[in-house]
């Protein structure tokens, strides 16, 4: 580890600062995917449906303006496969034109569009044919990526193939909290394999259709800490949750590291939060140190061959001062990584907006910007102004509030 406090609070030249969203969480009205069906299933654990979300399908220009006003260099958002290809082979040119217009507007404001091709949601027609259990889905997804990258490649700055496939596989096929709501360990491992194949095929497809656009995978990583006797269980968890995907990034242009907290693991499973450590509304500990630990692990597991980008890191809280404190601590860890020679290229805060947080509904508030649930008026929080100062100075400034 490096020193406890970095001696230089400045980030390298070219370090990118950004914020992120996902289509289903902000657009509204995405009824043609598996998540919309899941939200409206009384048997699912969802607290509420997504509905109009943040109405960003109509208000995307407002979101672009917010990112630009914050002085950020990149905006990561996802395209909604079920809008672009609502039925197999049926292509919505109007939808593609809308995403193209958004990318062009970002570029006009000096913001790099980072486009995620799959962020949790899958078209209903894909789910109906077996979804990610079916090996053929990897080819269907690659074909989608190839065609869309061919139409957007000249305006996209960076491409993320699949967002957190490890979470989709684990929560959807082992825990039962995401669609299709299954609890089958063997199926979960099968889905992992299909996602790995889909990622590799998608990288090839995007590179063929949009040469020069950097392509990578974004992975949910957690600081797994073994309690007494928990070492073997931690190794098993890491193998299925992280290692199988980190090994699949060989030759990619970057690995997107997405980290929120830690998990303490004993021989029988997850341990309760440590006494004295605050617990956030989603039930996990406030543990910003996790980002540094996960960046170091990603770097070690990939042999230092693939640059790292923090593509998500943030905190769901009603206490905005807690948000700036969390991000400040997390960025201090990034500086320690950089001081030790780890190639971290950028930091992306999750999320731009208070949005639909999947099964938790609209209760967790991750946004730098508040959204009125009735009028959809956007109101930047003090944390947004602080994060903008960090980005503009390319240096860690003292937290506010």
Short mmCIF file of C-alpha atoms in Angstrom, two decimals:
data_model
loop_
_atom_site.label_atom_id
_atom_site.label_comp_id
_atom_site.label_asym_id
_atom_site.label_seq_id
_atom_site.Cartn_x
_atom_site.Cartn_y
_atom_site.Cartn_z
CA UNK A 1 0.00 0.00 0.00
CA UNK A 2 1.05 3.59 -0.48
CA UNK A 3 1.14 6.23 2.20
CA UNK A 4 -1.99 6.81 4.26
CA UNK A 5 -2.39 10.29 2.80
CA UNK A 6 -1.17 11.01 -0.75
CA UNK A 7 1.40 13.77 -0.82
CA UNK A 8 0.04 15.05 -4.13
CA UNK A 9 -3.69 15.58 -4.51
CA UNK A 10 -3.39 16.19 -8.26
CA UNK A 11 -4.56 13.61 -10.77
CA UNK A 12 -2.57 12.85 -13.95
CA UNK A 13 -3.01 14.90 -17.10
CA UNK A 14 -5.74 13.31 -19.20
CA UNK A 15 -7.52 11.76 -16.21
CA UNK A 16 -11.22 11.76 -17.10
CA UNK A 17 -14.06 12.86 -14.84
CA UNK A 18 -17.63 11.82 -15.46
CA UNK A 19 -20.98 10.69 -14.20
CA UNK A 20 -23.29 7.91 -15.31
CA UNK A 21 -26.85 6.74 -15.82
CA UNK A 22 -28.63 3.77 -17.41
CA UNK A 23 -31.49 3.84 -19.87
CA UNK A 24 -34.10 1.95 -17.85
CA UNK A 25 -33.31 3.90 -14.71
CA UNK A 26 -33.91 7.33 -16.24
CA UNK A 27 -35.68 7.16 -19.62
CA UNK A 28 -39.15 6.02 -18.57
CA UNK A 29 -41.64 3.90 -20.46
CA UNK A 30 -39.28 1.05 -21.30
CA UNK A 31 -42.09 -1.52 -21.29
CA UNK A 32 -40.60 -3.92 -23.84
CA UNK A 33 -37.89 -5.47 -21.64
CA UNK A 34 -37.68 -8.13 -18.96
CA UNK A 35 -37.35 -5.60 -16.15
CA UNK A 36 -40.66 -3.84 -16.89
CA UNK A 37 -42.37 -7.23 -16.76
CA UNK A 38 -40.54 -8.06 -13.52
CA UNK A 39 -41.49 -4.75 -11.84
CA UNK A 40 -45.15 -5.46 -12.52
CA UNK A 41 -45.07 -9.05 -11.27
CA UNK A 42 -46.67 -9.11 -7.80
CA UNK A 43 -44.38 -12.00 -6.87
CA UNK A 44 -41.20 -10.01 -7.52
CA UNK A 45 -39.40 -8.15 -4.69
CA UNK A 46 -39.68 -4.79 -6.49
CA UNK A 47 -40.91 -1.98 -4.27
CA UNK A 48 -42.45 -0.04 -7.17
CA UNK A 49 -42.39 0.10 -10.97
CA UNK A 50 -40.11 2.40 -12.95
CA UNK A 51 -42.95 4.21 -14.72
CA UNK A 52 -41.82 7.51 -16.18
CA UNK A 53 -38.44 7.24 -14.39
CA UNK A 54 -36.78 10.66 -14.82
CA UNK A 55 -38.49 11.22 -18.20
CA UNK A 56 -35.05 11.37 -19.77
CA UNK A 57 -36.29 9.94 -23.03
CA UNK A 58 -37.87 13.36 -23.53
CA UNK A 59 -35.55 15.44 -21.32
CA UNK A 60 -32.20 14.08 -22.45
CA UNK A 61 -31.06 17.55 -23.50
CA UNK A 62 -31.52 18.70 -19.89
CA UNK A 63 -29.24 15.88 -18.76
CA UNK A 64 -26.60 16.78 -21.34
CA UNK A 65 -26.71 20.39 -20.14
CA UNK A 66 -26.28 19.27 -16.52
CA UNK A 67 -23.18 17.24 -17.37
CA UNK A 68 -21.74 20.11 -19.37
CA UNK A 69 -22.47 22.63 -16.61
CA UNK A 70 -20.53 20.44 -14.18
CA UNK A 71 -17.50 20.65 -16.43
CA UNK A 72 -17.22 16.87 -16.75
CA UNK A 73 -15.29 15.21 -19.54
CA UNK A 74 -17.43 12.13 -20.03
CA UNK A 75 -21.02 10.97 -19.61
CA UNK A 76 -21.68 7.25 -19.41
CA UNK A 77 -25.19 6.20 -20.42
CA UNK A 78 -26.74 3.11 -21.93
CA UNK A 79 -28.78 2.39 -25.02
CA UNK A 80 -31.98 0.41 -24.54
CA UNK A 81 -31.77 -2.71 -26.73
CA UNK A 82 -35.55 -3.22 -26.54
CA UNK A 83 -36.14 0.22 -28.07
CA UNK A 84 -33.54 -0.16 -30.79
CA UNK A 85 -34.57 -3.71 -31.75
CA UNK A 86 -38.12 -4.16 -30.41
CA UNK A 87 -38.54 -7.49 -32.22
CA UNK A 88 -35.86 -9.74 -33.74
CA UNK A 89 -34.43 -8.01 -36.79
CA UNK A 90 -36.83 -5.06 -36.53
CA UNK A 91 -34.70 -1.92 -36.26
CA UNK A 92 -35.97 1.42 -34.96
CA UNK A 93 -34.21 4.06 -37.00
CA UNK A 94 -35.93 6.79 -34.97
CA UNK A 95 -34.50 5.40 -31.73
CA UNK A 96 -31.01 5.19 -33.18
CA UNK A 97 -31.34 8.76 -34.44
CA UNK A 98 -32.35 9.89 -30.94
CA UNK A 99 -29.25 8.27 -29.38
CA UNK A 100 -27.10 9.70 -32.15
CA UNK A 101 -28.45 13.18 -31.46
CA UNK A 102 -27.61 12.79 -27.78
CA UNK A 103 -24.04 11.72 -28.56
CA UNK A 104 -23.62 14.65 -30.95
CA UNK A 105 -24.95 17.10 -28.35
CA UNK A 106 -22.50 15.78 -25.76
CA UNK A 107 -19.62 16.17 -28.20
CA UNK A 108 -20.74 19.71 -29.00
CA UNK A 109 -20.35 20.47 -25.27
CA UNK A 110 -16.90 18.87 -25.15
CA UNK A 111 -18.18 15.76 -23.33
CA UNK A 112 -17.12 12.26 -24.43
CA UNK A 113 -20.11 9.90 -24.85
CA UNK A 114 -19.38 6.59 -23.10
CA UNK A 115 -22.05 4.18 -24.33
CA UNK A 116 -23.02 0.96 -22.56
CA UNK A 117 -24.66 -1.55 -24.90
CA UNK A 118 -26.37 -3.65 -22.20
CA UNK A 119 -27.21 -2.32 -18.74
CA UNK A 120 -29.30 -4.97 -16.95
CA UNK A 121 -32.31 -4.91 -19.29
CA UNK A 122 -32.98 -7.49 -22.02
CA UNK A 123 -35.70 -7.31 -24.70
CA UNK A 124 -38.77 -9.41 -23.97
CA UNK A 125 -38.29 -11.36 -27.20
CA UNK A 126 -34.77 -12.35 -26.10
CA UNK A 127 -35.97 -13.35 -22.64
CA UNK A 128 -38.78 -15.39 -24.19
CA UNK A 129 -36.26 -17.46 -26.16
CA UNK A 130 -34.22 -18.37 -23.09
CA UNK A 131 -32.45 -15.12 -22.32
CA UNK A 132 -28.93 -15.42 -20.97
CA UNK A 133 -29.38 -19.12 -20.28
CA UNK A 134 -29.37 -19.67 -24.03
CA UNK A 135 -25.87 -19.67 -25.61
CA UNK A 136 -27.42 -18.24 -28.78
CA UNK A 137 -28.07 -14.98 -26.93
CA UNK A 138 -24.36 -14.18 -27.13
CA UNK A 139 -24.58 -14.12 -30.91
CA UNK A 140 -27.81 -12.10 -30.88
CA UNK A 141 -26.20 -9.51 -28.64
CA UNK A 142 -23.05 -9.33 -30.76
CA UNK A 143 -25.14 -8.78 -33.88
CA UNK A 144 -26.97 -5.94 -32.12
CA UNK A 145 -23.65 -4.40 -31.06
CA UNK A 146 -22.18 -4.66 -34.54
CA UNK A 147 -25.09 -2.93 -36.23
CA UNK A 148 -25.53 -0.21 -33.63
CA UNK A 149 -21.80 0.48 -33.38
CA UNK A 150 -21.74 0.84 -37.14
CA UNK A 151 -24.41 3.53 -36.93
CA UNK A 152 -23.05 5.38 -33.89
CA UNK A 153 -19.32 4.68 -34.06
CA UNK A 154 -18.33 8.09 -35.35
CA UNK A 155 -19.97 9.87 -32.39
CA UNK A 156 -19.24 7.38 -29.56
CA UNK A 157 -16.14 8.06 -27.48
CA UNK A 158 -15.90 4.81 -25.53
CA UNK A 159 -17.93 1.59 -25.53
CA UNK A 160 -18.85 -0.64 -22.59
CA UNK A 161 -20.19 -3.99 -23.75
CA UNK A 162 -22.11 -5.30 -20.71
CA UNK A 163 -22.73 -3.65 -17.36
CA UNK A 164 -22.02 -5.89 -14.38
CA UNK A 165 -22.83 -9.27 -15.94
CA UNK A 166 -21.80 -10.85 -12.63
CA UNK A 167 -24.65 -9.07 -10.85
CA UNK A 168 -27.22 -10.01 -13.50
CA UNK A 169 -26.17 -13.66 -13.29
CA UNK A 170 -25.93 -13.83 -9.51
CA UNK A 171 -29.06 -11.87 -8.58
CA UNK A 172 -31.15 -13.21 -11.47
CA UNK A 173 -30.21 -16.89 -11.30
CA UNK A 174 -28.92 -17.47 -7.75
CA UNK A 175 -30.64 -14.98 -5.43
CA UNK A 176 -33.88 -14.57 -7.38
CA UNK A 177 -34.01 -10.78 -7.04
CA UNK A 178 -33.63 -9.86 -10.74
CA UNK A 179 -35.47 -11.41 -13.67
CA UNK A 180 -35.97 -14.29 -14.30
CA UNK A 181 -36.02 -14.76 -10.52
CA UNK A 182 -34.40 -18.19 -10.37
CA UNK A 183 -32.32 -19.88 -7.67
CA UNK A 184 -30.13 -22.42 -9.41
CA UNK A 185 -26.36 -22.50 -8.87
CA UNK A 186 -25.67 -24.52 -12.00
CA UNK A 187 -27.74 -22.16 -14.15
CA UNK A 188 -25.91 -19.19 -12.63
CA UNK A 189 -22.56 -20.61 -13.75
CA UNK A 190 -24.01 -21.33 -17.19
CA UNK A 191 -25.20 -17.73 -17.48
CA UNK A 192 -21.74 -16.52 -16.46
CA UNK A 193 -20.34 -18.46 -19.39
CA UNK A 194 -22.86 -17.02 -21.84
CA UNK A 195 -22.05 -13.50 -20.64
CA UNK A 196 -18.32 -14.10 -21.08
CA UNK A 197 -18.94 -15.32 -24.63
CA UNK A 198 -21.22 -12.36 -25.31
CA UNK A 199 -18.60 -9.91 -24.11
CA UNK A 200 -15.83 -11.40 -26.26
CA UNK A 201 -18.08 -11.44 -29.32
CA UNK A 202 -19.27 -7.90 -28.64
CA UNK A 203 -15.70 -6.59 -28.37
CA UNK A 204 -14.92 -8.08 -31.78
CA UNK A 205 -18.17 -6.76 -33.25
CA UNK A 206 -17.72 -3.20 -31.98
CA UNK A 207 -14.09 -3.08 -33.06
CA UNK A 208 -15.03 -4.28 -36.54
CA UNK A 209 -17.86 -1.77 -36.91
CA UNK A 210 -16.27 1.19 -35.11
CA UNK A 211 -12.47 0.97 -35.39
CA UNK A 212 -10.65 3.15 -32.91
CA UNK A 213 -13.40 3.24 -30.28
CA UNK A 214 -12.00 1.84 -26.98
CA UNK A 215 -14.02 -1.15 -25.79
CA UNK A 216 -14.21 -2.84 -22.41
CA UNK A 217 -16.32 -4.55 -19.78
CA UNK A 218 -17.70 -3.01 -16.59
CA UNK A 219 -17.62 -5.27 -13.55
CA UNK A 220 -19.16 -5.00 -10.11
CA UNK A 221 -16.38 -5.52 -7.58
CA UNK A 222 -16.64 -5.75 -3.81
CA UNK A 223 -13.98 -5.70 -1.14
CA UNK A 224 -14.55 -9.20 0.23
CA UNK A 225 -13.01 -9.44 3.68
CA UNK A 226 -12.65 -12.88 5.25
CA UNK A 227 -13.58 -13.25 8.89
CA UNK A 228 -12.19 -16.11 10.95
CA UNK A 229 -12.46 -19.25 8.85
CA UNK A 230 -13.98 -17.43 5.88
CA UNK A 231 -10.98 -17.52 3.54
CA UNK A 232 -12.13 -20.50 1.47
CA UNK A 233 -15.61 -19.08 1.03
CA UNK A 234 -14.19 -15.71 -0.07
CA UNK A 235 -12.07 -17.49 -2.68
CA UNK A 236 -15.17 -19.27 -4.06
CA UNK A 237 -17.17 -16.04 -4.15
CA UNK A 238 -14.41 -14.17 -5.94
CA UNK A 239 -13.98 -16.94 -8.50
CA UNK A 240 -17.62 -16.77 -9.63
CA UNK A 241 -18.25 -13.06 -9.09
CA UNK A 242 -15.03 -11.52 -10.37
CA UNK A 243 -12.28 -13.80 -11.61
CA UNK A 244 -14.20 -15.46 -14.45
CA UNK A 245 -14.91 -12.01 -15.87
CA UNK A 246 -11.55 -10.39 -15.18
CA UNK A 247 -9.95 -13.27 -17.06
CA UNK A 248 -12.24 -12.48 -20.01
CA UNK A 249 -10.85 -8.94 -20.37
CA UNK A 250 -7.53 -10.00 -21.90
CA UNK A 251 -6.84 -7.68 -24.82
CA UNK A 252 -9.59 -5.19 -23.95
CA UNK A 253 -8.90 -1.46 -24.02
CA UNK A 254 -9.97 -1.01 -20.40
CA UNK A 255 -11.64 -2.68 -17.44
CA UNK A 256 -14.46 -0.70 -15.84
CA UNK A 257 -14.30 -1.14 -12.06
CA UNK A 258 -17.59 -0.49 -10.23
CA UNK A 259 -17.43 -0.52 -6.45
CA UNK A 260 -19.65 0.62 -3.59
CA UNK A 261 -18.75 -1.19 -0.38
CA UNK A 262 -17.27 -4.28 1.25
CA UNK A 263 -18.70 -7.60 2.44
CA UNK A 264 -17.42 -9.42 5.49
CA UNK A 265 -17.54 -13.17 4.92
CA UNK A 266 -17.41 -15.98 7.47
CA UNK A 267 -17.31 -19.74 6.89
CA UNK A 268 -21.13 -19.85 6.68
CA UNK A 269 -21.63 -16.78 4.55
CA UNK A 270 -22.09 -13.04 4.90
CA UNK A 271 -21.42 -11.50 8.30
CA UNK A 272 -23.50 -8.60 9.65
CA UNK A 273 -22.22 -5.04 9.44
CA UNK A 274 -19.39 -4.26 11.81
CA UNK A 275 -20.53 -2.37 14.93
CA UNK A 276 -19.75 1.32 14.61
CA UNK A 277 -19.71 1.34 10.79
CA UNK A 278 -22.66 3.31 9.35
CA UNK A 279 -25.18 1.34 7.26
CA UNK A 280 -26.70 2.94 4.17
CA UNK A 281 -30.37 2.73 3.04
CA UNK A 282 -29.63 -0.24 0.74
CA UNK A 283 -28.35 -2.23 3.71
CA UNK A 284 -24.61 -2.19 3.16
CA UNK A 285 -21.83 -0.43 5.04
CA UNK A 286 -20.50 3.02 4.28
CA UNK A 287 -17.04 1.83 3.25
CA UNK A 288 -15.36 4.09 0.67
CA UNK A 289 -12.06 2.25 1.19
CA UNK A 290 -13.48 -0.53 -0.99
CA UNK A 291 -12.65 1.33 -4.21
CA UNK A 292 -8.92 1.32 -3.58
CA UNK A 293 -8.97 -2.36 -2.59
CA UNK A 294 -10.90 -3.35 -5.73
CA UNK A 295 -8.72 -1.31 -8.08
CA UNK A 296 -5.67 -3.05 -6.64
CA UNK A 297 -7.29 -6.46 -7.03
CA UNK A 298 -8.37 -5.79 -10.64
CA UNK A 299 -4.86 -4.64 -11.47
CA UNK A 300 -3.28 -7.69 -9.87
CA UNK A 301 -5.71 -10.21 -11.41
CA UNK A 302 -5.23 -8.81 -14.91
CA UNK A 303 -1.46 -8.68 -14.52
CA UNK A 304 -1.40 -4.93 -15.05
CA UNK A 305 -2.05 -5.47 -18.76
CA UNK A 306 -5.37 -3.61 -19.06
CA UNK A 307 -5.89 0.03 -17.99
CA UNK A 308 -8.56 0.61 -15.35
CA UNK A 309 -11.40 3.13 -15.35
CA UNK A 310 -13.73 3.67 -12.41
CA UNK A 311 -16.99 3.47 -14.33
CA UNK A 312 -19.21 3.56 -11.21
CA UNK A 313 -18.68 4.60 -7.62
CA UNK A 314 -21.09 6.45 -5.41
CA UNK A 315 -23.43 6.40 -2.47
CA UNK A 316 -27.19 6.17 -2.03
CA UNK A 317 -27.99 8.54 0.82
CA UNK A 318 -30.30 11.38 1.81
CA UNK A 319 -27.32 13.09 3.50
CA UNK A 320 -25.53 15.03 0.79
CA UNK A 321 -22.60 15.92 3.05
CA UNK A 322 -22.14 12.19 3.56
CA UNK A 323 -21.92 11.88 -0.23
CA UNK A 324 -19.05 14.34 -0.57
CA UNK A 325 -17.26 12.71 2.35
CA UNK A 326 -17.61 9.28 0.78
CA UNK A 327 -16.36 10.38 -2.63
CA UNK A 328 -13.47 12.33 -1.11
CA UNK A 329 -12.35 9.22 0.79
CA UNK A 330 -12.76 7.02 -2.30
CA UNK A 331 -10.73 9.41 -4.45
CA UNK A 332 -8.00 9.49 -1.81
CA UNK A 333 -7.73 5.75 -2.40
CA UNK A 334 -7.50 6.31 -6.16
CA UNK A 335 -4.60 8.70 -5.58
CA UNK A 336 -2.83 6.04 -3.53
CA UNK A 337 -3.28 3.58 -6.40
CA UNK A 338 -1.87 6.07 -8.89
CA UNK A 339 1.09 6.76 -6.60
CA UNK A 340 1.85 3.03 -6.65
CA UNK A 341 1.88 2.91 -10.46
CA UNK A 342 -1.60 1.46 -11.05
CA UNK A 343 -2.95 2.71 -14.38
CA UNK A 344 -6.29 4.29 -13.47
CA UNK A 345 -7.52 6.49 -16.32
CA UNK A 346 -10.67 8.08 -14.91
CA UNK A 347 -13.43 8.30 -12.29
CA UNK A 348 -17.16 8.22 -13.01
CA UNK A 349 -19.63 9.00 -10.24
CA UNK A 350 -22.87 7.04 -10.02
CA UNK A 351 -25.23 8.68 -10.61
CA UNK A 352 -26.06 11.95 -12.33
CA UNK A 353 -29.69 11.76 -11.22
CA UNK A 354 -31.75 10.36 -8.37
CA UNK A 355 -33.23 7.52 -10.40
CA UNK A 356 -34.92 4.11 -10.39
CA UNK A 357 -32.71 1.85 -8.31
CA UNK A 358 -34.10 -1.47 -9.58
CA UNK A 359 -35.89 -3.55 -6.91
CA UNK A 360 -35.42 -0.72 -4.39
CA UNK A 361 -37.44 1.70 -6.50
CA UNK A 362 -36.87 5.41 -5.99
CA UNK A 363 -35.96 5.25 -2.29
CA UNK A 364 -32.12 5.21 -2.60
CA UNK A 365 -30.79 8.56 -3.77
CA UNK A 366 -27.44 8.27 -5.55
CA UNK A 367 -27.74 11.41 -7.65
CA UNK A 368 -25.65 14.53 -7.78
CA UNK A 369 -28.93 16.02 -9.00
CA UNK A 370 -32.33 15.65 -7.35
CA UNK A 371 -35.36 14.92 -9.55
CA UNK A 372 -38.89 15.92 -8.60
CA UNK A 373 -40.97 12.76 -8.98
CA UNK A 374 -43.98 14.68 -10.38
CA UNK A 375 -42.55 17.55 -12.43
CA UNK A 376 -39.14 15.96 -13.22
CA UNK A 377 -37.46 19.28 -12.46
CA UNK A 378 -33.73 18.71 -11.91
CA UNK A 379 -32.01 20.43 -8.96
CA UNK A 380 -28.25 20.04 -8.50
CA UNK A 381 -27.18 19.25 -4.95
CA UNK A 382 -24.19 20.82 -3.14
CA UNK A 383 -22.26 17.61 -3.87
CA UNK A 384 -22.60 18.38 -7.58
CA UNK A 385 -20.87 21.74 -7.13
CA UNK A 386 -18.11 20.12 -5.08
CA UNK A 387 -17.58 17.35 -7.64
CA UNK A 388 -17.46 19.96 -10.40
CA UNK A 389 -14.64 21.75 -8.54
CA UNK A 390 -12.71 18.50 -8.28
CA UNK A 391 -13.16 17.80 -11.99
CA UNK A 392 -12.25 21.30 -13.14
CA UNK A 393 -9.14 21.43 -10.98
CA UNK A 394 -8.22 17.78 -11.70
CA UNK A 395 -7.31 17.63 -8.04
CA UNK A 396 -8.86 16.51 -4.79
CA UNK A 397 -10.30 19.49 -2.94
CA UNK A 398 -11.65 19.46 0.60
CA UNK A 399 -15.22 18.17 0.96
CA UNK A 400 -17.98 20.65 1.68
CA UNK A 401 -20.94 20.47 4.02
#
